[in-house]
Amino acid sequence: MPVGAFEQRGVVLSTRFILDCDTGSDDAVAIFAAVGHPDLELVAVTTVNGNVALDHVVANTLGALDHVGARVPVYAGADRPFIRPDLPIPREVLNRDSDFQMAGLGFPEAASAVETGTAADFLVGAYLDDAYADVTLVATGPLTNVAVALASEPRLAERIPRLVVMGGAHGNGNVTAAAEFNFWADPEAAQAVLSAGVREVVIVPLDATHSAPLTDADCDAFERIGTPAARGAATLIRHRLDHDQATAERAAPVHDPLCVAYLARPDVVTERVRAFVSVETMGDRTVGELVVDTRPWCPEPPNATVALRASADVYRDFLETALGAG
Ligand code: RIB
Ligand code: CA
């Protein structure tokens, strides 16, 4: 039975979670899967500046939920990093997915609207409410909203039951040799969150996401499923195959849905390590680097589980179930 799922009289109840995201293409696939999987309940979505500017993140998020006919409350969050005035390299210079808008891929303009109130205020209100005591927080963008929420209400560290984060790299980064985008875009937020003492932290870094890449054949399979979620996922993943770190054989990591997969299928993670983790906030060449201290004599107790490898077969099985439902 998946971690966090609850069973009553033999019936597996859904794993309830909030998704904090910076909707680009892989966040959108994560949303499709979160809405569709029978063992998951997406309670709310909070949005953060990241892949694209906040207004586009919000529009992409609303558009993704509209595409699969989901009525899930969406909150607008931080439009800039926690401490810094901007990303370490401004988006327009970095030219990273800066123009990604779902409408540009044939998805309809969003019809729904965001809720009133900020993402951080929603997170604080939710996790101070006992009704959210079992609700996992999944973060697939820069950790700015989570850092702001924890800074304004430190009790959240004890009240968030589990935090699953797509971010970091134990091996190669993607924005720089050392740093992965989510932790690089807001390194102070990442360090603040990972050092806040949240009860259970699971990090899904590039090491895991790159070990389970998706391919054109997977997109063909999703298109054969034929649901709006599956066809939409195929469109978005092919966009990544055309624009991201696709290799010669047309395989690309689709990072964010792997965090959602972990909720329903924790067996998707095949290798992990418990370690004391921290994030570099100062280095010219290493800012945003996830430092995983696996030294046997590390003076600090472990504060996170770091997923090092994932099963592509389990990942595909999860996606086919989740995308086939809606
Ligand atoms: O580095 C990959 C991560 O950065 C993914 O979450 C992607 O959506 C971007 O946010
Ligand atoms: Ca993301």
Coordinates of C-alpha atoms and ligand atoms in Angstrom, one line a residue:
M1 CA 0.0 0.0 0.0
P2 CA 1.5 3.4 -1.0
V3 CA 3.1 5.5 1.8
G4 CA 0.5 8.0 2.9
A5 CA -2.5 6.1 1.5
F6 CA -5.0 5.1 4.2
E7 CA -6.9 1.9 4.4
Q8 CA -10.3 1.6 6.0
R9 CA -11.9 -1.8 6.2
G10 CA -9.7 -3.1 3.4
V11 CA -10.4 -0.2 1.1
V12 CA -7.3 1.8 0.0
L13 CA -8.3 5.4 0.4
S14 CA -6.6 8.0 -1.9
T15 CA -3.4 9.7 -1.1
R16 CA -4.3 13.3 -0.7
F17 CA -1.8 16.0 -1.8
I18 CA -1.2 19.6 -2.7
L19 CA 0.9 20.3 -5.8
D20 CA 3.1 23.4 -5.8
C21 CA 4.3 23.9 -9.4
D22 CA 5.8 26.2 -12.0
T23 CA 3.8 24.8 -14.9
G24 CA 5.9 24.1 -17.8
S25 CA 5.4 20.9 -19.9
D26 CA 6.4 18.3 -17.3
D27 CA 4.4 20.0 -14.5
A28 CA 1.4 19.8 -16.8
V29 CA 1.8 16.1 -17.3
A30 CA 2.1 15.8 -13.5
I31 CA -1.2 17.6 -13.2
F32 CA -2.9 15.3 -15.7
A33 CA -1.6 12.2 -13.8
A34 CA -2.5 13.7 -10.4
V35 CA -6.1 14.3 -11.5
G36 CA -6.5 10.9 -13.2
H37 CA -4.9 8.3 -10.9
P38 CA -7.5 6.4 -8.9
D39 CA -5.4 6.2 -5.8
L40 CA -4.6 10.0 -5.7
E41 CA -6.6 13.0 -4.7
L42 CA -5.2 16.4 -5.8
V43 CA -6.6 18.8 -3.2
A44 CA -5.2 22.1 -4.5
V45 CA -2.5 23.6 -6.7
T46 CA -0.2 26.5 -5.8
T47 CA 1.8 28.2 -8.5
V48 CA 5.3 29.7 -8.5
N49 CA 7.6 31.6 -10.8
G50 CA 10.0 29.2 -12.4
N51 CA 9.9 27.6 -15.9
V52 CA 8.1 30.7 -17.0
A53 CA 6.9 33.9 -15.4
L54 CA 4.2 33.5 -12.8
D55 CA 1.3 34.8 -15.1
H56 CA 2.2 32.1 -17.7
V57 CA 2.6 29.5 -14.9
V58 CA -0.9 30.4 -13.7
A59 CA -2.4 30.3 -17.2
N60 CA -0.7 26.9 -18.0
T61 CA -1.9 25.4 -14.7
L62 CA -5.5 26.5 -15.2
G63 CA -5.3 25.3 -18.8
A64 CA -4.0 21.9 -17.8
L65 CA -6.8 21.4 -15.2
D66 CA -9.4 22.6 -17.7
H67 CA -8.0 20.2 -20.3
V68 CA -8.8 17.2 -18.1
G69 CA -12.0 18.8 -16.8
A70 CA -10.8 19.0 -13.2
R71 CA -12.2 21.5 -10.7
V72 CA -9.2 22.0 -8.3
P73 CA -8.5 25.3 -6.5
V74 CA -5.5 27.1 -7.8
Y75 CA -3.6 29.8 -6.0
A76 CA -1.1 32.3 -7.4
G77 CA 2.2 32.4 -5.5
A78 CA 5.6 34.1 -5.7
D79 CA 6.5 36.0 -8.8
R80 CA 10.2 36.3 -7.8
P81 CA 12.6 34.3 -5.6
F82 CA 12.5 34.2 -1.8
I83 CA 15.5 36.6 -1.2
R84 CA 17.0 37.5 -4.6
P85 CA 15.4 40.0 -7.0
D86 CA 15.5 37.4 -9.9
L87 CA 16.9 34.1 -11.0
P88 CA 20.7 33.9 -10.7
I89 CA 20.7 34.4 -14.5
P90 CA 17.5 36.2 -15.7
R91 CA 15.1 33.9 -17.7
E92 CA 15.3 35.9 -20.9
V93 CA 19.1 35.5 -20.8
L94 CA 18.9 31.8 -19.8
N95 CA 16.3 31.3 -22.5
R96 CA 14.9 28.3 -20.6
D97 CA 11.4 27.3 -21.7
S98 CA 10.8 31.1 -21.4
D99 CA 8.1 31.0 -24.0
F100 CA 6.3 27.8 -22.9
Q101 CA 2.5 28.4 -23.1
M102 CA 0.1 25.5 -23.4
A103 CA -2.1 27.6 -25.7
G104 CA 0.9 27.5 -28.1
L105 CA 0.6 23.7 -28.3
G106 CA -3.0 23.7 -29.2
F107 CA -4.5 23.5 -25.7
P108 CA -7.4 25.9 -25.2
E109 CA -7.0 29.1 -23.3
A110 CA -7.8 28.6 -19.6
A111 CA -11.5 29.2 -18.8
S112 CA -11.2 28.8 -15.0
A113 CA -9.7 31.4 -12.6
V114 CA -7.4 31.4 -9.6
E115 CA -8.7 31.6 -6.0
T116 CA -8.3 34.8 -4.0
G117 CA -5.4 34.8 -1.6
T118 CA -1.7 33.9 -2.1
A119 CA -0.2 30.5 -2.4
A120 CA 1.7 30.9 0.9
D121 CA -1.3 32.1 2.8
F122 CA -3.3 29.1 1.5
L123 CA -0.5 26.7 2.5
V124 CA -0.3 28.2 6.0
G125 CA -4.1 28.1 6.5
A126 CA -4.3 24.5 5.2
Y127 CA -1.5 23.0 7.3
L128 CA -2.8 24.8 10.5
D129 CA -6.1 23.0 9.8
D130 CA -6.2 19.4 11.2
A131 CA -8.3 18.4 8.2
Y132 CA -5.0 18.6 6.2
A133 CA -3.0 16.4 8.6
D134 CA -2.7 13.6 6.0
V135 CA -2.1 15.9 3.0
T136 CA 1.4 15.4 1.4
L137 CA 3.0 18.5 -0.2
V138 CA 4.5 17.9 -3.6
A139 CA 6.8 20.6 -5.0
T140 CA 7.8 20.5 -8.6
G141 CA 9.1 24.1 -9.0
P142 CA 11.4 26.4 -7.1
L143 CA 10.6 26.2 -3.4
T144 CA 9.8 29.9 -3.0
N145 CA 6.1 29.4 -1.9
V146 CA 7.1 26.7 0.6
A147 CA 9.9 28.9 2.0
V148 CA 7.6 31.9 2.4
A149 CA 4.9 29.7 4.2
L150 CA 7.5 28.2 6.5
A151 CA 9.0 31.6 7.3
S152 CA 5.6 33.1 8.1
E153 CA 4.5 30.0 10.2
P154 CA 7.4 27.9 11.4
R155 CA 4.9 25.4 13.0
L156 CA 4.3 24.1 9.5
A157 CA 7.6 22.2 9.7
E158 CA 5.8 19.9 12.2
R159 CA 2.4 20.0 10.5
I160 CA 3.3 19.1 6.9
P161 CA 3.3 15.3 7.1
R162 CA 5.5 14.7 4.1
L163 CA 7.2 16.9 1.5
V164 CA 8.1 15.4 -1.9
V165 CA 10.4 17.6 -4.0
M166 CA 11.5 17.4 -7.6
G167 CA 14.9 19.1 -7.4
G168 CA 18.6 18.9 -7.2
A169 CA 21.2 16.5 -8.6
H170 CA 23.6 14.2 -6.8
G171 CA 25.4 13.9 -10.2
N172 CA 25.2 16.3 -13.1
G173 CA 23.0 19.4 -12.9
N174 CA 21.0 20.7 -15.9
V175 CA 21.3 24.5 -15.6
T176 CA 25.0 24.2 -14.6
A177 CA 27.3 21.3 -14.0
A178 CA 26.4 21.5 -10.3
A179 CA 22.8 22.7 -10.1
E180 CA 19.3 21.6 -11.2
F181 CA 16.9 24.3 -12.2
N182 CA 14.4 24.3 -9.3
F183 CA 17.1 24.6 -6.7
W184 CA 19.2 26.9 -8.8
A185 CA 16.3 29.3 -9.6
D186 CA 15.8 30.0 -5.8
P187 CA 18.7 28.5 -3.8
E188 CA 17.9 30.4 -0.6
A189 CA 14.3 29.0 -0.7
A190 CA 15.6 25.5 -1.3
Q191 CA 18.1 25.8 1.6
A192 CA 15.5 27.3 3.9
V193 CA 13.0 24.5 3.2
L194 CA 15.5 21.6 3.5
S195 CA 16.8 23.0 6.8
A196 CA 13.4 23.8 8.3
G197 CA 13.0 20.3 9.9
V198 CA 10.0 19.2 7.9
R199 CA 9.1 15.7 9.3
E200 CA 9.6 13.7 6.2
V201 CA 11.4 15.0 3.1
V202 CA 11.8 13.0 -0.1
I203 CA 13.9 14.5 -2.9
V204 CA 13.5 13.3 -6.5
P205 CA 16.6 14.7 -8.2
L206 CA 17.8 14.5 -11.8
D207 CA 19.6 11.2 -11.0
A208 CA 16.2 9.6 -10.6
T209 CA 14.4 11.4 -13.4
H210 CA 17.1 10.8 -16.0
S211 CA 17.1 7.1 -15.1
A212 CA 13.5 6.7 -16.4
P213 CA 13.3 8.8 -19.6
L214 CA 10.2 8.7 -21.8
T215 CA 10.3 8.1 -25.6
D216 CA 8.3 8.5 -28.8
A217 CA 7.1 4.9 -28.3
D218 CA 5.6 6.0 -24.9
C219 CA 3.9 8.9 -26.6
D220 CA 2.5 6.5 -29.2
A221 CA 1.1 4.4 -26.4
F222 CA -0.4 7.4 -24.7
E223 CA -2.0 8.4 -28.0
R224 CA -3.5 4.9 -28.4
I225 CA -5.1 5.3 -24.9
G226 CA -6.9 8.2 -26.5
T227 CA -8.1 10.1 -23.4
P228 CA -7.7 13.9 -23.3
A229 CA -5.1 13.4 -20.5
A230 CA -3.1 10.8 -22.5
R231 CA -3.2 12.7 -25.8
G232 CA -2.3 15.9 -24.0
A233 CA 0.6 14.2 -22.3
A234 CA 1.8 12.8 -25.6
T235 CA 1.8 16.4 -27.1
L236 CA 3.7 17.8 -24.1
I237 CA 6.3 15.0 -24.0
R238 CA 6.9 15.2 -27.8
H239 CA 7.5 19.0 -27.2
R240 CA 10.1 18.0 -24.7
L241 CA 11.6 15.4 -27.0
D242 CA 11.9 18.2 -29.6
H243 CA 13.2 20.9 -27.2
D244 CA 14.7 19.4 -24.2
Q245 CA 17.5 17.1 -23.3
A246 CA 16.4 14.6 -25.9
T247 CA 19.2 12.2 -26.9
A248 CA 19.8 10.7 -30.3
E249 CA 17.4 7.9 -29.6
R250 CA 14.7 10.5 -28.7
A251 CA 14.4 9.8 -25.0
A252 CA 14.0 12.7 -22.5
P253 CA 13.5 12.9 -18.8
V254 CA 10.0 14.0 -17.8
H255 CA 10.8 15.1 -14.2
D256 CA 7.7 16.2 -12.3
P257 CA 5.2 13.3 -12.9
L258 CA 7.8 11.1 -11.2
C259 CA 7.1 12.8 -7.9
V260 CA 3.4 12.1 -8.3
A261 CA 4.1 8.5 -9.4
Y262 CA 6.0 8.1 -6.1
L263 CA 2.8 8.8 -4.1
A264 CA 0.9 6.0 -5.8
R265 CA 3.8 3.7 -6.6
P266 CA 6.6 4.2 -4.2
D267 CA 8.2 1.1 -5.8
V268 CA 9.0 3.5 -8.8
V269 CA 12.1 4.5 -6.8
T270 CA 14.6 1.6 -7.0
E271 CA 17.6 3.2 -5.3
R272 CA 17.6 5.8 -2.5
V273 CA 19.8 7.1 0.3
R274 CA 19.1 8.7 3.6
A275 CA 21.5 11.7 4.1
F276 CA 22.0 15.1 5.4
V277 CA 21.3 17.5 2.5
S278 CA 21.8 21.2 2.0
V279 CA 21.9 23.7 -0.9
E280 CA 24.7 25.9 -1.9
T281 CA 23.6 29.6 -1.9
M282 CA 27.0 31.4 -2.4
G283 CA 29.2 29.7 -5.0
D284 CA 29.8 31.4 -8.3
R285 CA 30.0 28.1 -10.1
T286 CA 27.9 26.0 -7.6
V287 CA 25.0 28.2 -6.6
G288 CA 21.9 26.0 -6.2
E289 CA 23.9 22.7 -5.9
L290 CA 22.3 20.0 -3.8
V291 CA 25.0 18.8 -1.4
V292 CA 24.2 15.2 -0.3
D293 CA 26.5 14.3 2.6
T294 CA 26.8 10.5 2.6
R295 CA 30.0 10.4 4.7
P296 CA 29.6 7.7 7.4
W297 CA 31.0 10.3 9.9
C298 CA 28.7 13.1 8.8
P299 CA 28.1 15.1 12.0
E300 CA 24.6 16.0 11.0
P301 CA 21.7 13.5 11.2
P302 CA 20.0 12.7 7.9
N303 CA 17.2 15.1 7.0
A304 CA 16.0 13.7 3.7
T305 CA 15.6 10.6 1.6
V306 CA 17.2 11.1 -1.8
A307 CA 15.9 9.0 -4.7
L308 CA 18.9 8.0 -6.9
R309 CA 17.3 5.7 -9.5
A310 CA 13.8 5.0 -10.8
S311 CA 12.1 2.2 -12.7
A312 CA 11.1 3.2 -16.2
D313 CA 8.7 0.2 -16.3
V314 CA 6.9 1.2 -13.1
Y315 CA 6.8 4.8 -14.3
R316 CA 5.2 3.9 -17.6
D317 CA 2.7 1.6 -15.8
F318 CA 1.8 4.5 -13.4
L319 CA 1.3 6.9 -16.3
E320 CA -0.8 4.5 -18.4
T321 CA -3.1 4.0 -15.4
A322 CA -3.2 7.7 -14.5
L323 CA -3.6 9.1 -18.0
G324 CA -6.0 6.3 -19.0
A325 CA -8.5 7.3 -16.4
G326 CA -9.2 10.8 -17.5
Ligands
RIB1 O1 15.1 20.7 -13.6 C1 13.8 20.2 -13.9 C2 12.7 20.9 -13.1 O2 12.8 22.4 -13.4 C3 11.3 20.5 -13.5 O3 10.5 20.6 -12.4 C4 10.9 21.5 -14.6 O4 9.5 21.6 -14.7 C5 11.5 22.8 -14.0 O5 10.7 23.3 -13.0
CA2 CA 8.5 22.0 -12.7

